[in-house]
């Protein structure tokens, strides 16, 4: 009895209905059901508020004057800081709100328009738009020319940093779709693998797939019927007149050639 009490899992605290995690999950669930334009607007507004707070903080801290008497370099830096902080804290708040809000909204809008694809071109497009708006609202002389120049500079720098980050990013195999891709391959439907990723139809959701989900993934009616018929073999006996089978199998793993060769050499 004492051993059973020791091995019992501790009670998991229940989250209240007004806890931040629950409220955030409810808000995200509501937002996901809205029109894409509403979602883009909310994301842009959220980032704008964050940028405004950060900009106001930076503007409040800009009272420091790095100018040193007799130091022309310090005087030049001081003039640049004065030009940037001419609007004070509220000016900085306005500028960073425009920058961060536009970047977040454009990033999400471009991602949705491209079917969930994220690459350097989408990142550069969002950076160009945010740089254009930032320069335009900051009150630079020759606003149109300055906005275009700033937008192009933002896009080029962001594209460069994106490519550098991708070059140093470790290669990690995406195993979330192994079972689904192997099933499509066995059915001769491997060309629809990318459709699954666009709708996040991972291996964890494979037994929940239905006609509506596959239709949202832009899979035609014929392949949809083949997939549903194949999955029905692994579902409950209520759908087919035979015992249910386990989940669709994973692809076979390659044989350990290196290990076998090493054992043979011994």
PDB file of C-alpha atoms in Angstrom:
ATOM      1  CA  UNK A   1       0.000   0.000   0.000  1.00  0.00           C
ATOM      2  CA  UNK A   2       2.804   2.373   0.963  1.00  0.00           C
ATOM      3  CA  UNK A   3       4.708   1.430  -2.200  1.00  0.00           C
ATOM      4  CA  UNK A   4       1.653   2.168  -4.334  1.00  0.00           C
ATOM      5  CA  UNK A   5       1.284   5.580  -2.736  1.00  0.00           C
ATOM      6  CA  UNK A   6       4.948   6.329  -3.424  1.00  0.00           C
ATOM      7  CA  UNK A   7       4.650   5.305  -7.084  1.00  0.00           C
ATOM      8  CA  UNK A   8       1.478   7.313  -7.641  1.00  0.00           C
ATOM      9  CA  UNK A   9       1.946  10.242  -9.974  1.00  0.00           C
ATOM     10  CA  UNK A  10       1.638  13.640  -8.304  1.00  0.00           C
ATOM     11  CA  UNK A  11      -1.550  15.533  -8.962  1.00  0.00           C
ATOM     12  CA  UNK A  12      -1.257  17.946 -11.864  1.00  0.00           C
ATOM     13  CA  UNK A  13      -2.506  21.404 -10.928  1.00  0.00           C
ATOM     14  CA  UNK A  14      -5.513  22.456 -12.937  1.00  0.00           C
ATOM     15  CA  UNK A  15      -5.375  25.775 -14.714  1.00  0.00           C
ATOM     16  CA  UNK A  16      -8.114  28.227 -13.885  1.00  0.00           C
ATOM     17  CA  UNK A  17     -10.407  29.596 -16.601  1.00  0.00           C
ATOM     18  CA  UNK A  18      -8.735  33.015 -16.355  1.00  0.00           C
ATOM     19  CA  UNK A  19      -5.108  31.898 -16.249  1.00  0.00           C
ATOM     20  CA  UNK A  20      -2.822  33.502 -18.865  1.00  0.00           C
ATOM     21  CA  UNK A  21      -2.150  30.159 -20.604  1.00  0.00           C
ATOM     22  CA  UNK A  22      -5.860  29.369 -20.948  1.00  0.00           C
ATOM     23  CA  UNK A  23      -6.733  32.863 -22.119  1.00  0.00           C
ATOM     24  CA  UNK A  24      -3.911  32.819 -24.675  1.00  0.00           C
ATOM     25  CA  UNK A  25      -5.012  29.417 -25.994  1.00  0.00           C
ATOM     26  CA  UNK A  26      -8.611  30.611 -26.280  1.00  0.00           C
ATOM     27  CA  UNK A  27      -7.540  33.783 -28.064  1.00  0.00           C
ATOM     28  CA  UNK A  28      -5.296  31.885 -30.502  1.00  0.00           C
ATOM     29  CA  UNK A  29      -8.093  29.404 -31.190  1.00  0.00           C
ATOM     30  CA  UNK A  30     -10.535  32.240 -31.867  1.00  0.00           C
ATOM     31  CA  UNK A  31      -8.014  34.078 -34.041  1.00  0.00           C
ATOM     32  CA  UNK A  32      -7.299  30.959 -36.134  1.00  0.00           C
ATOM     33  CA  UNK A  33     -11.001  30.796 -37.081  1.00  0.00           C
ATOM     34  CA  UNK A  34     -11.123  34.375 -38.355  1.00  0.00           C
ATOM     35  CA  UNK A  35     -10.513  35.646 -41.873  1.00  0.00           C
ATOM     36  CA  UNK A  36      -6.782  35.836 -42.724  1.00  0.00           C
ATOM     37  CA  UNK A  37      -7.016  39.635 -42.948  1.00  0.00           C
ATOM     38  CA  UNK A  38      -8.260  39.787 -39.344  1.00  0.00           C
ATOM     39  CA  UNK A  39      -5.406  37.549 -38.186  1.00  0.00           C
ATOM     40  CA  UNK A  40      -2.838  39.678 -40.021  1.00  0.00           C
ATOM     41  CA  UNK A  41      -4.301  42.853 -38.508  1.00  0.00           C
ATOM     42  CA  UNK A  42      -4.191  41.465 -34.959  1.00  0.00           C
ATOM     43  CA  UNK A  43      -0.598  40.248 -35.343  1.00  0.00           C
ATOM     44  CA  UNK A  44       0.467  43.609 -36.742  1.00  0.00           C
ATOM     45  CA  UNK A  45      -1.302  45.478 -33.935  1.00  0.00           C
ATOM     46  CA  UNK A  46       0.321  43.306 -31.272  1.00  0.00           C
ATOM     47  CA  UNK A  47       3.804  43.895 -32.706  1.00  0.00           C
ATOM     48  CA  UNK A  48       3.083  47.610 -33.075  1.00  0.00           C
ATOM     49  CA  UNK A  49       2.254  47.889 -29.378  1.00  0.00           C
ATOM     50  CA  UNK A  50       5.454  46.027 -28.513  1.00  0.00           C
ATOM     51  CA  UNK A  51       7.478  48.308 -30.771  1.00  0.00           C
ATOM     52  CA  UNK A  52       5.831  51.405 -29.315  1.00  0.00           C
ATOM     53  CA  UNK A  53       6.759  50.392 -25.778  1.00  0.00           C
ATOM     54  CA  UNK A  54      10.313  49.556 -26.761  1.00  0.00           C
ATOM     55  CA  UNK A  55      10.669  52.797 -28.724  1.00  0.00           C
ATOM     56  CA  UNK A  56       9.365  54.895 -25.857  1.00  0.00           C
ATOM     57  CA  UNK A  57      11.893  53.247 -23.545  1.00  0.00           C
ATOM     58  CA  UNK A  58      14.753  53.955 -25.945  1.00  0.00           C
ATOM     59  CA  UNK A  59      13.596  57.530 -26.427  1.00  0.00           C
ATOM     60  CA  UNK A  60      13.493  58.076 -22.676  1.00  0.00           C
ATOM     61  CA  UNK A  61      17.072  56.826 -22.379  1.00  0.00           C
ATOM     62  CA  UNK A  62      18.359  59.055 -25.196  1.00  0.00           C
ATOM     63  CA  UNK A  63      19.190  61.934 -22.875  1.00  0.00           C
ATOM     64  CA  UNK A  64      22.782  60.703 -22.710  1.00  0.00           C
ATOM     65  CA  UNK A  65      25.008  62.941 -24.804  1.00  0.00           C
ATOM     66  CA  UNK A  66      28.152  61.186 -26.047  1.00  0.00           C
ATOM     67  CA  UNK A  67      29.661  64.421 -27.301  1.00  0.00           C
ATOM     68  CA  UNK A  68      33.054  65.169 -25.818  1.00  0.00           C
ATOM     69  CA  UNK A  69      34.485  68.728 -25.997  1.00  0.00           C
ATOM     70  CA  UNK A  70      37.103  68.901 -28.679  1.00  0.00           C
ATOM     71  CA  UNK A  71      36.279  65.481 -30.066  1.00  0.00           C
ATOM     72  CA  UNK A  72      34.967  65.838 -33.665  1.00  0.00           C
ATOM     73  CA  UNK A  73      34.054  62.141 -33.823  1.00  0.00           C
ATOM     74  CA  UNK A  74      31.931  62.469 -30.687  1.00  0.00           C
ATOM     75  CA  UNK A  75      30.290  65.598 -32.084  1.00  0.00           C
ATOM     76  CA  UNK A  76      29.388  63.736 -35.306  1.00  0.00           C
ATOM     77  CA  UNK A  77      27.877  60.844 -33.368  1.00  0.00           C
ATOM     78  CA  UNK A  78      25.956  63.305 -31.213  1.00  0.00           C
ATOM     79  CA  UNK A  79      24.462  64.980 -34.270  1.00  0.00           C
ATOM     80  CA  UNK A  80      23.333  61.613 -35.641  1.00  0.00           C
ATOM     81  CA  UNK A  81      21.696  60.691 -32.331  1.00  0.00           C
ATOM     82  CA  UNK A  82      19.972  64.070 -32.185  1.00  0.00           C
ATOM     83  CA  UNK A  83      18.570  63.526 -35.669  1.00  0.00           C
ATOM     84  CA  UNK A  84      17.306  60.058 -34.739  1.00  0.00           C
ATOM     85  CA  UNK A  85      15.774  61.216 -31.452  1.00  0.00           C
ATOM     86  CA  UNK A  86      14.338  64.493 -32.713  1.00  0.00           C
ATOM     87  CA  UNK A  87      10.804  63.333 -31.927  1.00  0.00           C
ATOM     88  CA  UNK A  88      11.609  62.350 -28.360  1.00  0.00           C
ATOM     89  CA  UNK A  89      10.183  59.220 -26.717  1.00  0.00           C
ATOM     90  CA  UNK A  90       6.888  59.429 -28.569  1.00  0.00           C
ATOM     91  CA  UNK A  91       8.658  59.866 -31.879  1.00  0.00           C
ATOM     92  CA  UNK A  92      10.741  56.751 -31.240  1.00  0.00           C
ATOM     93  CA  UNK A  93       7.616  54.903 -30.163  1.00  0.00           C
ATOM     94  CA  UNK A  94       5.884  55.862 -33.414  1.00  0.00           C
ATOM     95  CA  UNK A  95       8.853  54.824 -35.551  1.00  0.00           C
ATOM     96  CA  UNK A  96       9.400  51.418 -33.931  1.00  0.00           C
ATOM     97  CA  UNK A  97       5.667  50.732 -33.827  1.00  0.00           C
ATOM     98  CA  UNK A  98       5.514  51.269 -37.588  1.00  0.00           C
ATOM     99  CA  UNK A  99       8.656  49.180 -38.146  1.00  0.00           C
ATOM    100  CA  UNK A 100       7.731  46.148 -36.021  1.00  0.00           C
ATOM    101  CA  UNK A 101       4.014  46.188 -36.807  1.00  0.00           C
ATOM    102  CA  UNK A 102       4.537  46.358 -40.555  1.00  0.00           C
ATOM    103  CA  UNK A 103       7.191  43.641 -40.497  1.00  0.00           C
ATOM    104  CA  UNK A 104       5.038  41.218 -38.480  1.00  0.00           C
ATOM    105  CA  UNK A 105       1.900  41.855 -40.539  1.00  0.00           C
ATOM    106  CA  UNK A 106       3.686  41.542 -43.887  1.00  0.00           C
ATOM    107  CA  UNK A 107       5.548  38.402 -42.787  1.00  0.00           C
ATOM    108  CA  UNK A 108       2.274  36.665 -41.903  1.00  0.00           C
ATOM    109  CA  UNK A 109       0.439  37.974 -44.985  1.00  0.00           C
ATOM    110  CA  UNK A 110       3.187  36.835 -47.367  1.00  0.00           C
ATOM    111  CA  UNK A 111       3.359  33.447 -45.638  1.00  0.00           C
ATOM    112  CA  UNK A 112      -0.395  32.923 -46.009  1.00  0.00           C
ATOM    113  CA  UNK A 113      -0.442  34.105 -49.629  1.00  0.00           C
ATOM    114  CA  UNK A 114       2.339  31.610 -50.449  1.00  0.00           C
ATOM    115  CA  UNK A 115       0.599  28.679 -48.795  1.00  0.00           C
ATOM    116  CA  UNK A 116       2.681  28.635 -45.622  1.00  0.00           C
ATOM    117  CA  UNK A 117       6.052  28.754 -47.380  1.00  0.00           C
ATOM    118  CA  UNK A 118       8.848  30.560 -45.545  1.00  0.00           C
ATOM    119  CA  UNK A 119      12.081  31.478 -47.337  1.00  0.00           C
ATOM    120  CA  UNK A 120      14.457  34.349 -47.999  1.00  0.00           C
ATOM    121  CA  UNK A 121      12.114  36.013 -50.520  1.00  0.00           C
ATOM    122  CA  UNK A 122       9.275  36.305 -48.037  1.00  0.00           C
ATOM    123  CA  UNK A 123      11.642  37.649 -45.411  1.00  0.00           C
ATOM    124  CA  UNK A 124      13.061  40.222 -47.824  1.00  0.00           C
ATOM    125  CA  UNK A 125       9.570  41.309 -48.895  1.00  0.00           C
ATOM    126  CA  UNK A 126       8.506  41.939 -45.305  1.00  0.00           C
ATOM    127  CA  UNK A 127      11.764  43.785 -44.578  1.00  0.00           C
ATOM    128  CA  UNK A 128      11.329  46.024 -47.615  1.00  0.00           C
ATOM    129  CA  UNK A 129       7.820  46.985 -46.527  1.00  0.00           C
ATOM    130  CA  UNK A 130       8.840  47.644 -42.926  1.00  0.00           C
ATOM    131  CA  UNK A 131      11.847  49.726 -43.998  1.00  0.00           C
ATOM    132  CA  UNK A 132       9.694  51.726 -46.415  1.00  0.00           C
ATOM    133  CA  UNK A 133       7.090  52.521 -43.750  1.00  0.00           C
ATOM    134  CA  UNK A 134       9.714  53.234 -41.070  1.00  0.00           C
ATOM    135  CA  UNK A 135      11.496  55.775 -43.276  1.00  0.00           C
ATOM    136  CA  UNK A 136       8.219  57.340 -44.395  1.00  0.00           C
ATOM    137  CA  UNK A 137       6.853  57.946 -40.892  1.00  0.00           C
ATOM    138  CA  UNK A 138      10.197  59.074 -39.435  1.00  0.00           C
ATOM    139  CA  UNK A 139      10.027  62.323 -41.423  1.00  0.00           C
ATOM    140  CA  UNK A 140      13.157  61.943 -43.556  1.00  0.00           C
ATOM    141  CA  UNK A 141      13.747  64.533 -46.317  1.00  0.00           C
ATOM    142  CA  UNK A 142      12.685  63.446 -49.815  1.00  0.00           C
ATOM    143  CA  UNK A 143      10.308  60.930 -48.201  1.00  0.00           C
ATOM    144  CA  UNK A 144       9.590  58.766 -51.244  1.00  0.00           C
ATOM    145  CA  UNK A 145      13.213  58.423 -52.320  1.00  0.00           C
ATOM    146  CA  UNK A 146      14.360  57.860 -48.739  1.00  0.00           C
ATOM    147  CA  UNK A 147      11.624  55.280 -48.165  1.00  0.00           C
ATOM    148  CA  UNK A 148      12.581  53.317 -51.287  1.00  0.00           C
ATOM    149  CA  UNK A 149      16.278  53.441 -50.396  1.00  0.00           C
ATOM    150  CA  UNK A 150      15.650  52.371 -46.822  1.00  0.00           C
ATOM    151  CA  UNK A 151      13.307  49.584 -47.907  1.00  0.00           C
ATOM    152  CA  UNK A 152      15.852  48.191 -50.360  1.00  0.00           C
ATOM    153  CA  UNK A 153      18.625  48.400 -47.753  1.00  0.00           C
ATOM    154  CA  UNK A 154      16.472  46.609 -45.166  1.00  0.00           C
ATOM    155  CA  UNK A 155      15.598  43.883 -47.668  1.00  0.00           C
ATOM    156  CA  UNK A 156      19.210  43.311 -48.747  1.00  0.00           C
ATOM    157  CA  UNK A 157      20.586  43.204 -45.204  1.00  0.00           C
ATOM    158  CA  UNK A 158      17.794  40.930 -43.999  1.00  0.00           C
ATOM    159  CA  UNK A 159      18.281  38.609 -46.960  1.00  0.00           C
ATOM    160  CA  UNK A 160      22.015  38.442 -46.275  1.00  0.00           C
ATOM    161  CA  UNK A 161      21.513  37.656 -42.585  1.00  0.00           C
ATOM    162  CA  UNK A 162      18.826  35.096 -43.441  1.00  0.00           C
ATOM    163  CA  UNK A 163      21.134  33.240 -45.789  1.00  0.00           C
ATOM    164  CA  UNK A 164      23.987  33.337 -43.265  1.00  0.00           C
ATOM    165  CA  UNK A 165      21.676  31.941 -40.594  1.00  0.00           C
ATOM    166  CA  UNK A 166      20.515  29.159 -42.901  1.00  0.00           C
ATOM    167  CA  UNK A 167      24.123  28.281 -43.755  1.00  0.00           C
ATOM    168  CA  UNK A 168      24.987  27.724 -40.084  1.00  0.00           C
ATOM    169  CA  UNK A 169      21.690  26.066 -39.206  1.00  0.00           C
ATOM    170  CA  UNK A 170      22.209  22.365 -38.321  1.00  0.00           C
ATOM    171  CA  UNK A 171      20.477  19.920 -40.610  1.00  0.00           C
ATOM    172  CA  UNK A 172      17.767  18.121 -38.670  1.00  0.00           C
ATOM    173  CA  UNK A 173      15.605  15.585 -40.494  1.00  0.00           C
ATOM    174  CA  UNK A 174      11.890  16.322 -40.408  1.00  0.00           C
ATOM    175  CA  UNK A 175      10.348  13.115 -39.062  1.00  0.00           C
ATOM    176  CA  UNK A 176       6.872  14.523 -38.424  1.00  0.00           C
ATOM    177  CA  UNK A 177       5.618  13.262 -41.808  1.00  0.00           C
ATOM    178  CA  UNK A 178       7.504   9.958 -42.189  1.00  0.00           C
ATOM    179  CA  UNK A 179       4.479   7.716 -41.758  1.00  0.00           C
ATOM    180  CA  UNK A 180       2.234   9.872 -43.942  1.00  0.00           C
ATOM    181  CA  UNK A 181       4.820  10.197 -46.720  1.00  0.00           C
ATOM    182  CA  UNK A 182       5.472   6.464 -46.718  1.00  0.00           C
ATOM    183  CA  UNK A 183       1.745   5.806 -47.011  1.00  0.00           C
ATOM    184  CA  UNK A 184       1.462   8.196 -49.962  1.00  0.00           C
ATOM    185  CA  UNK A 185       4.444   6.507 -51.614  1.00  0.00           C
ATOM    186  CA  UNK A 186       2.887   3.049 -51.273  1.00  0.00           C
ATOM    187  CA  UNK A 187      -0.317   4.400 -52.825  1.00  0.00           C
ATOM    188  CA  UNK A 188       1.562   6.065 -55.692  1.00  0.00           C
ATOM    189  CA  UNK A 189       0.624   9.540 -54.436  1.00  0.00           C
ATOM    190  CA  UNK A 190       4.045  10.817 -53.367  1.00  0.00           C
ATOM    191  CA  UNK A 191       3.570  14.058 -55.315  1.00  0.00           C
ATOM    192  CA  UNK A 192       1.054  15.221 -52.704  1.00  0.00           C
ATOM    193  CA  UNK A 193       3.556  15.157 -49.823  1.00  0.00           C
ATOM    194  CA  UNK A 194       3.987  18.928 -49.890  1.00  0.00           C
ATOM    195  CA  UNK A 195       0.213  19.359 -49.611  1.00  0.00           C
ATOM    196  CA  UNK A 196       0.299  17.665 -46.218  1.00  0.00           C
ATOM    197  CA  UNK A 197       2.912  20.094 -44.890  1.00  0.00           C
ATOM    198  CA  UNK A 198       0.910  23.129 -45.992  1.00  0.00           C
ATOM    199  CA  UNK A 199      -2.003  22.008 -43.789  1.00  0.00           C
ATOM    200  CA  UNK A 200       0.195  20.480 -41.022  1.00  0.00           C
ATOM    201  CA  UNK A 201      -1.256  16.994 -41.564  1.00  0.00           C
ATOM    202  CA  UNK A 202       1.451  15.260 -39.533  1.00  0.00           C
ATOM    203  CA  UNK A 203       1.745  11.636 -38.410  1.00  0.00           C
ATOM    204  CA  UNK A 204       0.026  12.557 -35.151  1.00  0.00           C
ATOM    205  CA  UNK A 205      -3.122  13.548 -37.040  1.00  0.00           C
ATOM    206  CA  UNK A 206      -3.114  10.734 -39.581  1.00  0.00           C
ATOM    207  CA  UNK A 207      -5.970   8.763 -37.961  1.00  0.00           C
ATOM    208  CA  UNK A 208      -8.121  11.927 -37.911  1.00  0.00           C
ATOM    209  CA  UNK A 209      -7.864  12.620 -41.625  1.00  0.00           C
ATOM    210  CA  UNK A 210     -11.176  12.918 -43.415  1.00  0.00           C
ATOM    211  CA  UNK A 211     -12.450  14.184 -46.738  1.00  0.00           C
ATOM    212  CA  UNK A 212     -12.686  17.781 -45.553  1.00  0.00           C
ATOM    213  CA  UNK A 213      -9.084  17.872 -44.255  1.00  0.00           C
ATOM    214  CA  UNK A 214      -7.681  16.359 -47.451  1.00  0.00           C
ATOM    215  CA  UNK A 215      -9.792  18.730 -49.523  1.00  0.00           C
ATOM    216  CA  UNK A 216      -8.333  21.697 -47.603  1.00  0.00           C
ATOM    217  CA  UNK A 217      -4.906  20.312 -48.481  1.00  0.00           C
ATOM    218  CA  UNK A 218      -5.846  20.620 -52.187  1.00  0.00           C
ATOM    219  CA  UNK A 219      -5.706  16.850 -52.779  1.00  0.00           C
ATOM    220  CA  UNK A 220      -8.062  15.858 -55.665  1.00  0.00           C
ATOM    221  CA  UNK A 221     -11.096  13.643 -55.160  1.00  0.00           C
ATOM    222  CA  UNK A 222      -9.565  10.455 -56.595  1.00  0.00           C
ATOM    223  CA  UNK A 223      -6.446  10.436 -54.393  1.00  0.00           C
ATOM    224  CA  UNK A 224      -8.635  11.444 -51.438  1.00  0.00           C
ATOM    225  CA  UNK A 225     -10.743   8.315 -51.871  1.00  0.00           C
ATOM    226  CA  UNK A 226      -7.641   6.123 -52.028  1.00  0.00           C
ATOM    227  CA  UNK A 227      -6.209   7.669 -48.855  1.00  0.00           C
ATOM    228  CA  UNK A 228      -9.467   7.400 -46.891  1.00  0.00           C
ATOM    229  CA  UNK A 229      -9.993   3.808 -48.029  1.00  0.00           C
ATOM    230  CA  UNK A 230      -6.456   2.925 -46.962  1.00  0.00           C
ATOM    231  CA  UNK A 231      -6.836   4.573 -43.556  1.00  0.00           C
ATOM    232  CA  UNK A 232     -10.151   2.809 -42.946  1.00  0.00           C
ATOM    233  CA  UNK A 233      -8.204  -0.445 -42.751  1.00  0.00           C
ATOM    234  CA  UNK A 234      -6.476   0.862 -39.615  1.00  0.00           C
ATOM    235  CA  UNK A 235      -9.485   2.426 -37.916  1.00  0.00           C
ATOM    236  CA  UNK A 236     -12.139   0.996 -35.609  1.00  0.00           C
ATOM    237  CA  UNK A 237     -14.183  -2.017 -36.738  1.00  0.00           C
ATOM    238  CA  UNK A 238     -17.236   0.232 -37.106  1.00  0.00           C
ATOM    239  CA  UNK A 239     -15.836   1.569 -40.372  1.00  0.00           C
ATOM    240  CA  UNK A 240     -14.824  -1.757 -41.920  1.00  0.00           C
ATOM    241  CA  UNK A 241     -16.001  -5.307 -41.350  1.00  0.00           C
ATOM    242  CA  UNK A 242     -12.745  -6.648 -39.969  1.00  0.00           C
ATOM    243  CA  UNK A 243     -10.563  -6.090 -36.906  1.00  0.00           C
ATOM    244  CA  UNK A 244      -8.781  -2.765 -36.763  1.00  0.00           C
ATOM    245  CA  UNK A 245      -5.065  -2.768 -37.495  1.00  0.00           C
ATOM    246  CA  UNK A 246      -2.300  -0.679 -35.897  1.00  0.00           C
ATOM    247  CA  UNK A 247      -1.276   2.678 -37.317  1.00  0.00           C
ATOM    248  CA  UNK A 248       0.050   2.798 -40.887  1.00  0.00           C
ATOM    249  CA  UNK A 249       3.672   1.661 -40.783  1.00  0.00           C
ATOM    250  CA  UNK A 250       6.747   3.824 -40.810  1.00  0.00           C
ATOM    251  CA  UNK A 251       9.113   3.586 -43.793  1.00  0.00           C
ATOM    252  CA  UNK A 252      11.699   0.804 -43.457  1.00  0.00           C
ATOM    253  CA  UNK A 253      15.002   1.932 -42.038  1.00  0.00           C
ATOM    254  CA  UNK A 254      18.150   1.455 -44.161  1.00  0.00           C
ATOM    255  CA  UNK A 255      20.319  -1.501 -43.028  1.00  0.00           C
ATOM    256  CA  UNK A 256      23.395  -0.593 -40.954  1.00  0.00           C
ATOM    257  CA  UNK A 257      25.878  -1.262 -43.728  1.00  0.00           C
ATOM    258  CA  UNK A 258      28.787   0.311 -41.874  1.00  0.00           C
ATOM    259  CA  UNK A 259      28.227  -1.838 -38.771  1.00  0.00           C
ATOM    260  CA  UNK A 260      27.858  -5.010 -40.821  1.00  0.00           C
ATOM    261  CA  UNK A 261      31.019  -4.283 -42.776  1.00  0.00           C
ATOM    262  CA  UNK A 262      32.927  -3.628 -39.568  1.00  0.00           C
ATOM    263  CA  UNK A 263      31.773  -6.936 -38.053  1.00  0.00           C
ATOM    264  CA  UNK A 264      32.705  -8.849 -41.198  1.00  0.00           C
ATOM    265  CA  UNK A 265      36.217  -7.391 -41.216  1.00  0.00           C
ATOM    266  CA  UNK A 266      36.794  -8.760 -37.707  1.00  0.00           C
TER     267      UNK A 266
END
